[in-house]
CSV table of C-alpha atoms in Angstrom, one decimal:
chain,number,residue,atom,x,y,z
A,30,MET,CA,9.1,-3.6,6.4
A,31,ALA,CA,10.3,-6.7,8.0
A,32,ARG,CA,14.0,-6.9,7.8
A,33,GLN,CA,15.5,-10.1,5.7
A,34,PRO,CA,16.9,-13.3,7.6
A,35,LYS,CA,20.7,-12.5,8.0
A,36,GLY,CA,23.5,-14.8,8.7
A,37,GLU,CA,23.6,-18.7,9.2
A,38,LEU,CA,20.2,-20.4,9.4
A,39,VAL,CA,20.6,-22.4,12.7
A,40,VAL,CA,18.0,-25.1,13.2
A,41,ILE,CA,16.8,-24.6,16.8
A,42,VAL,CA,14.6,-28.1,17.3
A,43,GLY,CA,13.7,-30.2,14.7
A,44,PHE,CA,10.5,-30.4,13.1
A,45,ASN,CA,8.5,-33.0,14.0
A,46,TYR,CA,7.5,-34.5,10.2
A,47,ASP,CA,6.1,-37.7,11.9
A,48,LEU,CA,2.9,-35.5,12.6
A,49,LEU,CA,2.6,-35.3,8.8
A,50,GLU,CA,0.8,-37.3,6.3
A,51,THR,CA,4.1,-39.4,4.4
A,52,LYS,CA,3.6,-37.2,1.2
A,53,VAL,CA,3.1,-33.9,2.7
A,54,ALA,CA,6.1,-34.5,5.0
A,55,GLU,CA,8.5,-35.5,1.9
A,56,GLN,CA,7.3,-32.4,-0.6
A,57,VAL,CA,7.9,-30.1,3.1
A,58,ARG,CA,11.5,-31.6,4.0
A,59,THR,CA,12.4,-31.3,0.4
A,60,SER,CA,11.4,-27.7,0.2
A,61,ALA,CA,13.4,-27.1,3.0
A,62,ASP,CA,16.4,-28.5,2.0
A,63,ARG,CA,16.0,-26.4,-1.3
A,64,ILE,CA,15.4,-23.2,0.8
A,65,ARG,CA,18.5,-23.5,2.4
A,66,GLY,CA,20.7,-24.0,-0.4
A,67,ARG,CA,19.2,-20.9,-1.7
A,68,VAL,CA,19.0,-18.6,0.7
A,69,LYS,CA,21.6,-15.8,-1.1
A,70,LYS,CA,21.3,-12.3,-1.9
A,71,THR,CA,19.8,-12.7,-5.4
A,72,VAL,CA,16.3,-11.6,-6.4
A,73,GLU,CA,16.1,-14.8,-8.3
A,74,ASP,CA,17.2,-16.5,-5.0
A,75,ILE,CA,14.5,-14.7,-3.3
A,76,ILE,CA,11.8,-15.4,-5.7
A,77,ASP,CA,12.6,-18.8,-5.7
A,78,VAL,CA,12.7,-19.1,-1.7
A,79,GLY,CA,9.4,-17.3,-1.5
A,80,HIS,CA,7.6,-19.7,-3.9
A,81,ASP,CA,8.7,-22.6,-1.6
A,82,LEU,CA,7.6,-21.3,1.1
A,83,LEU,CA,4.2,-20.0,-0.1
A,84,ALA,CA,3.9,-23.8,-1.4
A,85,VAL,CA,4.9,-25.1,1.9
A,86,LYS,CA,2.4,-22.8,3.9
A,87,GLU,CA,0.0,-24.3,1.4
A,88,ALA,CA,0.5,-27.7,2.2
A,89,LEU,CA,0.8,-27.7,6.0
A,90,PRO,CA,-2.5,-27.9,8.5
A,91,HIS,CA,-3.5,-24.7,9.9
A,92,GLY,CA,-1.3,-23.2,12.6
A,93,GLN,CA,1.6,-25.4,11.5
A,94,PHE,CA,3.7,-23.0,8.9
A,95,GLY,CA,5.1,-20.7,11.9
A,96,PRO,CA,6.7,-23.8,14.1
A,97,TRP,CA,7.9,-25.1,10.8
A,98,LEU,CA,9.9,-22.2,10.0
A,99,LYS,CA,11.2,-21.8,13.4
A,100,ALA,CA,12.3,-25.3,13.8
A,101,GLU,CA,13.9,-25.5,10.1
A,102,PHE,CA,15.5,-21.6,9.9
A,103,GLY,CA,15.0,-19.9,13.1
A,104,TRP,CA,12.6,-17.6,11.2
A,105,SER,CA,9.1,-16.0,12.5
A,106,GLU,CA,6.6,-15.5,10.0
A,107,ARG,CA,7.0,-12.2,9.5
A,108,SER,CA,10.9,-12.8,8.3
A,109,ALA,CA,9.3,-15.5,5.9
A,110,GLN,CA,6.8,-12.9,4.4
A,111,ASN,CA,9.4,-11.0,2.8
A,112,PHE,CA,10.4,-13.6,0.6
A,113,MET,CA,6.7,-14.4,-0.2
A,114,SER,CA,5.8,-11.2,-0.9
A,115,VAL,CA,8.6,-10.5,-3.6
A,116,ALA,CA,7.5,-13.8,-5.3
A,117,GLU,CA,3.6,-12.9,-4.9
A,118,ARG,CA,4.1,-9.1,-5.7
A,119,PHE,CA,6.6,-9.9,-9.1
A,120,LYS,CA,4.9,-13.1,-10.4
A,121,SER,CA,3.7,-11.0,-13.6
A,122,ALA,CA,7.3,-9.7,-13.9
A,123,LYS,CA,10.5,-11.3,-15.0
A,124,ILE,CA,12.6,-9.6,-12.7
A,125,ALA,CA,14.9,-12.4,-11.9
A,126,ASP,CA,18.0,-11.2,-14.2
A,127,LEU,CA,17.0,-7.2,-13.8
A,128,PRO,CA,19.3,-4.7,-11.8
A,129,ILE,CA,17.6,-5.2,-9.0
A,130,GLN,CA,18.9,-5.1,-5.4
A,131,PRO,CA,17.3,-7.5,-2.8
A,132,SER,CA,16.4,-4.4,-0.3
A,133,ALA,CA,14.7,-2.8,-3.3
A,134,ALA,CA,12.5,-5.7,-3.8
A,135,TYR,CA,11.4,-6.4,-0.4
A,136,PHE,CA,10.5,-2.3,-0.3
A,137,LEU,CA,8.8,-2.8,-3.7
A,138,ALA,CA,6.9,-5.7,-2.4
A,139,ALA,CA,5.3,-4.0,0.5
A,140,PRO,CA,1.3,-4.3,0.4
A,141,SER,CA,1.5,-0.7,1.1
A,142,VAL,CA,3.3,0.1,-2.4
A,143,PRO,CA,1.1,1.1,-5.5
A,144,ASP,CA,1.2,-1.1,-8.4
A,145,GLU,CA,2.5,1.7,-10.7
A,146,ALA,CA,5.5,1.8,-8.7
A,147,ARG,CA,6.6,-1.6,-9.2
A,148,GLN,CA,5.8,-1.2,-13.0
A,149,VAL,CA,8.1,1.9,-13.2
A,150,ALA,CA,10.5,-0.1,-11.2
A,151,VAL,CA,10.7,-3.0,-13.7
A,152,GLU,CA,10.5,-0.7,-17.0
A,153,LYS,CA,13.7,1.2,-15.6
A,154,ALA,CA,15.4,-2.0,-14.7
A,155,GLU,CA,14.3,-3.0,-18.3
A,156,ALA,CA,15.9,-0.1,-19.7
A,157,GLY,CA,19.3,-0.7,-17.6
A,158,GLU,CA,19.1,1.5,-14.8
A,159,GLU,CA,20.3,0.0,-11.5
A,160,ILE,CA,17.2,-0.4,-9.0
A,161,THR,CA,18.3,0.5,-5.5
A,162,PHE,CA,16.8,0.8,-2.4
A,163,ALA,CA,16.8,4.7,-2.3
A,164,THR,CA,16.2,4.6,-6.3
A,165,ALA,CA,12.9,2.3,-5.4
A,166,ARG,CA,11.9,4.7,-2.3
A,167,GLU,CA,11.9,8.0,-5.0
A,168,ILE,CA,9.8,5.8,-7.2
A,169,VAL,CA,7.4,4.8,-4.3
A,170,ALA,CA,7.2,8.5,-3.4
A,171,GLU,CA,6.1,9.6,-6.7
A,172,ALA,CA,3.4,7.4,-7.3
A,173,LYS,CA,1.5,8.1,-4.4
A,174,LYS,CA,2.2,11.7,-5.1
A,175,LYS,CA,0.5,11.2,-8.2
A,176,ARG,CA,-2.4,9.3,-6.8
A,177,ARG,CA,-3.4,12.0,-4.3
A,178,PRO,CA,-6.1,14.0,-5.4
A,179,LYS,CA,-5.2,17.6,-7.0
A,180,ARG,CA,-6.9,20.6,-5.1
A,181,GLN,CA,-9.4,22.4,-7.2
A,182,LYS,CA,-9.0,26.1,-7.9
A,183,ALA,CA,-10.9,28.5,-5.7
A,184,VAL,CA,-13.7,30.2,-7.6
A,185,PRO,CA,-13.7,34.1,-7.3
A,186,ALA,CA,-16.4,35.7,-4.9
A,187,ASP,CA,-18.0,37.2,-7.7
A,188,LYS,CA,-18.5,34.3,-10.1
A,189,LEU,CA,-19.6,32.0,-6.7
A,190,GLY,CA,-22.4,34.8,-5.8
A,191,LEU,CA,-23.8,34.6,-9.4
A,192,ARG,CA,-23.7,30.6,-9.3
A,193,LEU,CA,-25.4,31.1,-5.8
A,194,VAL,CA,-28.0,33.8,-7.3
A,195,LYS,CA,-29.0,31.7,-10.8
A,196,SER,CA,-29.8,28.5,-8.2
A,197,LEU,CA,-32.2,30.0,-5.9
A,198,GLU,CA,-33.6,32.0,-8.8
A,199,ARG,CA,-34.5,28.4,-10.3
A,200,TYR,CA,-36.4,27.7,-6.8
A,201,LYS,CA,-38.0,31.0,-6.9
A,202,GLU,CA,-41.3,29.9,-8.6
A,203,ARG,CA,-41.6,26.9,-5.9
A,204,TRP,CA,-41.2,29.6,-2.4
A,205,ASN,CA,-44.2,29.8,-0.4
A,206,PRO,CA,-44.3,33.7,0.1
A,207,LYS,CA,-45.2,33.1,3.4
A,208,GLU,CA,-42.3,31.4,4.3
A,209,LEU,CA,-40.0,33.9,2.5
A,210,PRO,CA,-38.9,35.6,5.8
A,211,GLU,CA,-37.6,32.1,7.4
A,212,LEU,CA,-36.0,31.6,4.0
A,213,ALA,CA,-34.2,34.9,4.3
A,214,ARG,CA,-33.3,34.7,7.9
A,215,GLN,CA,-31.6,31.4,7.2
A,216,LEU,CA,-29.9,33.0,4.4
A,217,ARG,CA,-28.6,35.9,6.6
A,218,GLU,CA,-27.6,33.2,8.9
A,219,PHE,CA,-25.2,31.6,6.8
A,220,ALA,CA,-23.8,34.6,5.6
A,221,ASP,CA,-22.8,35.8,8.9
A,222,ALA,CA,-21.6,32.2,9.2
A,223,LEU,CA,-18.9,33.1,6.5
A,224,GLU,CA,-17.9,36.1,7.8
A,225,LYS,CA,-17.0,35.3,11.0
A,226,PRO,CA,-13.9,33.4,10.5
A,227,GLN,CA,-12.6,35.9,8.5
A,228,ALA,CA,-13.0,38.5,11.1
A,229,GLY,CA,-11.3,36.3,13.5
A,230,SER,CA,-8.1,35.9,11.2
A,231,LYS,CA,-7.9,39.5,10.8
A,232,LYS,CA,-7.8,40.2,14.6
A,233,LYS,CA,-4.9,37.6,14.9
A,234,THR,CA,-3.1,39.3,12.0
A,235,LYS,CA,-3.5,43.1,13.8
A,236,GLU,CA,-2.5,40.9,17.2
């Protein structure tokens, strides 16, 4: 997960707004001023900054967003993605006033996090529980655990054998008597292949 920008914002080189259309230049410059005043450690500010960054990225010509970030704030696109991810992932939830720590919000906004985990975090926060980074990590781990396919229970050998016999009997009338020896050979090979791993494991156990 990318780290959030820390410390004072340093303007390395002024962005050349003369390259943009007047309307776009004014919009983007205004957003830059607004972002500078909002970079605080609150989820509400993070969301607001994220929305401004998304709007600027949409307004700027292709390839200009990175240089604009570097010129205005000394950020990389990866740093800005933290804000934008939170704004995008939580756009349908009113989390600004909820007890969700910024570090938890960044973590929950990661693309790899299931939507169910974000929903659980919001519901817990709405119930009054503070969502810390550690809490968010537990919620995500639990959500991913539930998504894993459950292992099917092993079928006892006697029942499995009966099922196989019944399946073969369904095709008994279609068997060509001349090909029965070949069929029997294939079944024996299959049975031998099943027994070989068992034999190997027994030897290792004895050793």
